[in-house]
Tab-separated table of C-alpha atoms in Angstrom:
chain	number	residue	atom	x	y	z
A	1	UNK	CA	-95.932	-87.659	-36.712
A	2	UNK	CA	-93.641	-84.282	-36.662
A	3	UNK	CA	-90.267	-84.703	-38.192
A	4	UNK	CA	-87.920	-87.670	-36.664
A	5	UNK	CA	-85.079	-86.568	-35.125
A	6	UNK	CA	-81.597	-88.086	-37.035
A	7	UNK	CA	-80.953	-89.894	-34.313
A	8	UNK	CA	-84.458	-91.921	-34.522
A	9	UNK	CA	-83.940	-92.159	-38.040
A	10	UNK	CA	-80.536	-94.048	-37.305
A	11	UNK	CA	-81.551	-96.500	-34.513
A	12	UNK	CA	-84.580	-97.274	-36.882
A	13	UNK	CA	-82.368	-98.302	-39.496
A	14	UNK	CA	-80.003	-99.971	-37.349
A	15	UNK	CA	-83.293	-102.167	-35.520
A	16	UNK	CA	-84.401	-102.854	-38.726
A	17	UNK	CA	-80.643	-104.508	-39.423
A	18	UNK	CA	-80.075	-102.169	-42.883
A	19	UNK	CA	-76.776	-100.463	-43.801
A	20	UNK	CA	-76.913	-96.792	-44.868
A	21	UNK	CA	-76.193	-98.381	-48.419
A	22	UNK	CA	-79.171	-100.436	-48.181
A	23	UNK	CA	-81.679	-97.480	-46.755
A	24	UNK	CA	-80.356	-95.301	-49.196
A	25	UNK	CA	-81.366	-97.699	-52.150
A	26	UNK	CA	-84.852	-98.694	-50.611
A	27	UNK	CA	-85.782	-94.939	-50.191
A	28	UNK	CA	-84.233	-93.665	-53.739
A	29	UNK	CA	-82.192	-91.171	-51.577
A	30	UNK	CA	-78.120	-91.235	-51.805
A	31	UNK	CA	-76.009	-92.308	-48.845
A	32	UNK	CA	-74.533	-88.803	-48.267
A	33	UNK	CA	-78.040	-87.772	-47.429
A	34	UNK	CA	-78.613	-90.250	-45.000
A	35	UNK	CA	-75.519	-89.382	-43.081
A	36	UNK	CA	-76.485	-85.989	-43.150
A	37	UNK	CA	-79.884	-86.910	-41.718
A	38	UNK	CA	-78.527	-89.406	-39.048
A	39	UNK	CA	-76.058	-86.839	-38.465
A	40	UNK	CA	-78.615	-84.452	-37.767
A	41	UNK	CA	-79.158	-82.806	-33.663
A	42	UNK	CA	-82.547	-82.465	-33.280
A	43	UNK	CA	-84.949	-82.844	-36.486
A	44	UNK	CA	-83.550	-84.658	-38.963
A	45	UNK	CA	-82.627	-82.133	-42.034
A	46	UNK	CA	-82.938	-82.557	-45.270
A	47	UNK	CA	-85.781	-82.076	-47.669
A	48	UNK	CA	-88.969	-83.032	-46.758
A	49	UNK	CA	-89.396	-85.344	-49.506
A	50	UNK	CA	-86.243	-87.409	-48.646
A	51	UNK	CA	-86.664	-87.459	-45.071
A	52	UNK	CA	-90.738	-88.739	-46.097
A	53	UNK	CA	-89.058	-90.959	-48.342
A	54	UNK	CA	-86.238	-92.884	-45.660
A	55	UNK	CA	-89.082	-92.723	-43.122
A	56	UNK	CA	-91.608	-94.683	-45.274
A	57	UNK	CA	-88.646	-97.010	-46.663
A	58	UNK	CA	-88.583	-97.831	-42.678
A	59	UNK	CA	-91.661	-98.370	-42.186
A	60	UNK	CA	-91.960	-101.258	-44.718
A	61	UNK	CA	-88.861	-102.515	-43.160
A	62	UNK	CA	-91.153	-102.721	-39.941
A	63	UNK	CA	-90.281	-99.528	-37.554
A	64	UNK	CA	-92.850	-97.689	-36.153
A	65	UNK	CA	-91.462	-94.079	-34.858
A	66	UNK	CA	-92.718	-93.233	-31.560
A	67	UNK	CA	-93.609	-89.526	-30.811
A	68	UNK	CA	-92.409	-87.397	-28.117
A	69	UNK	CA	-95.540	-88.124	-25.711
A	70	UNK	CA	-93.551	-86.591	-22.246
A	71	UNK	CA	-91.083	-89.648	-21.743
A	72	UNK	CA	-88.738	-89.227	-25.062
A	73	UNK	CA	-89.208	-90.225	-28.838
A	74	UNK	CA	-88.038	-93.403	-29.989
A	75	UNK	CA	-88.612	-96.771	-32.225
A	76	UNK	CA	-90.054	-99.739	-32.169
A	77	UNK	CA	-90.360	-102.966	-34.737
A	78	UNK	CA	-94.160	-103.580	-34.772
A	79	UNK	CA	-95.272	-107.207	-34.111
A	80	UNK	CA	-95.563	-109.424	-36.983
């Protein structure tokens, strides 16, 4: 998947019911960072390593990012 926009990145963690605090600890990145990438118009910035980092911490929390495919990126929870 190409970068997640911030605003992906923040409706995953909100659908997968974590704070920024609690992102921040699962992915080893500080809370400043995730308000910078939430924060973020367009792809989320940061350094690649952190944004790899929040976007796998979501992914065990059960988000699956959806590419742009023509009708808009997004995110999902996958089925149990």
């Amino acid at each position: 998947m190409d970068k997640p926009t911030g605003r992906q990145i923040a409706a995953a963690r909100t659908l997968a019911g974590l704070t920024q605090p609690e992102l921040a600890e699962r992915s080893k990145v500080s809370v400043p960072t995730i308000k910078r990438m939430e924060g973020s118009d367009g792809p989320a910035v940061g350094m690649a390593n952190n944004v790899d980092a929040v976007c796998r911490a979501l992914a065990s929390a059960g988000v699956e990012f959806i590419p742009e495919n023509g009708g808009g990126a997004g995110v999902r929870l996958r089925k149990p």
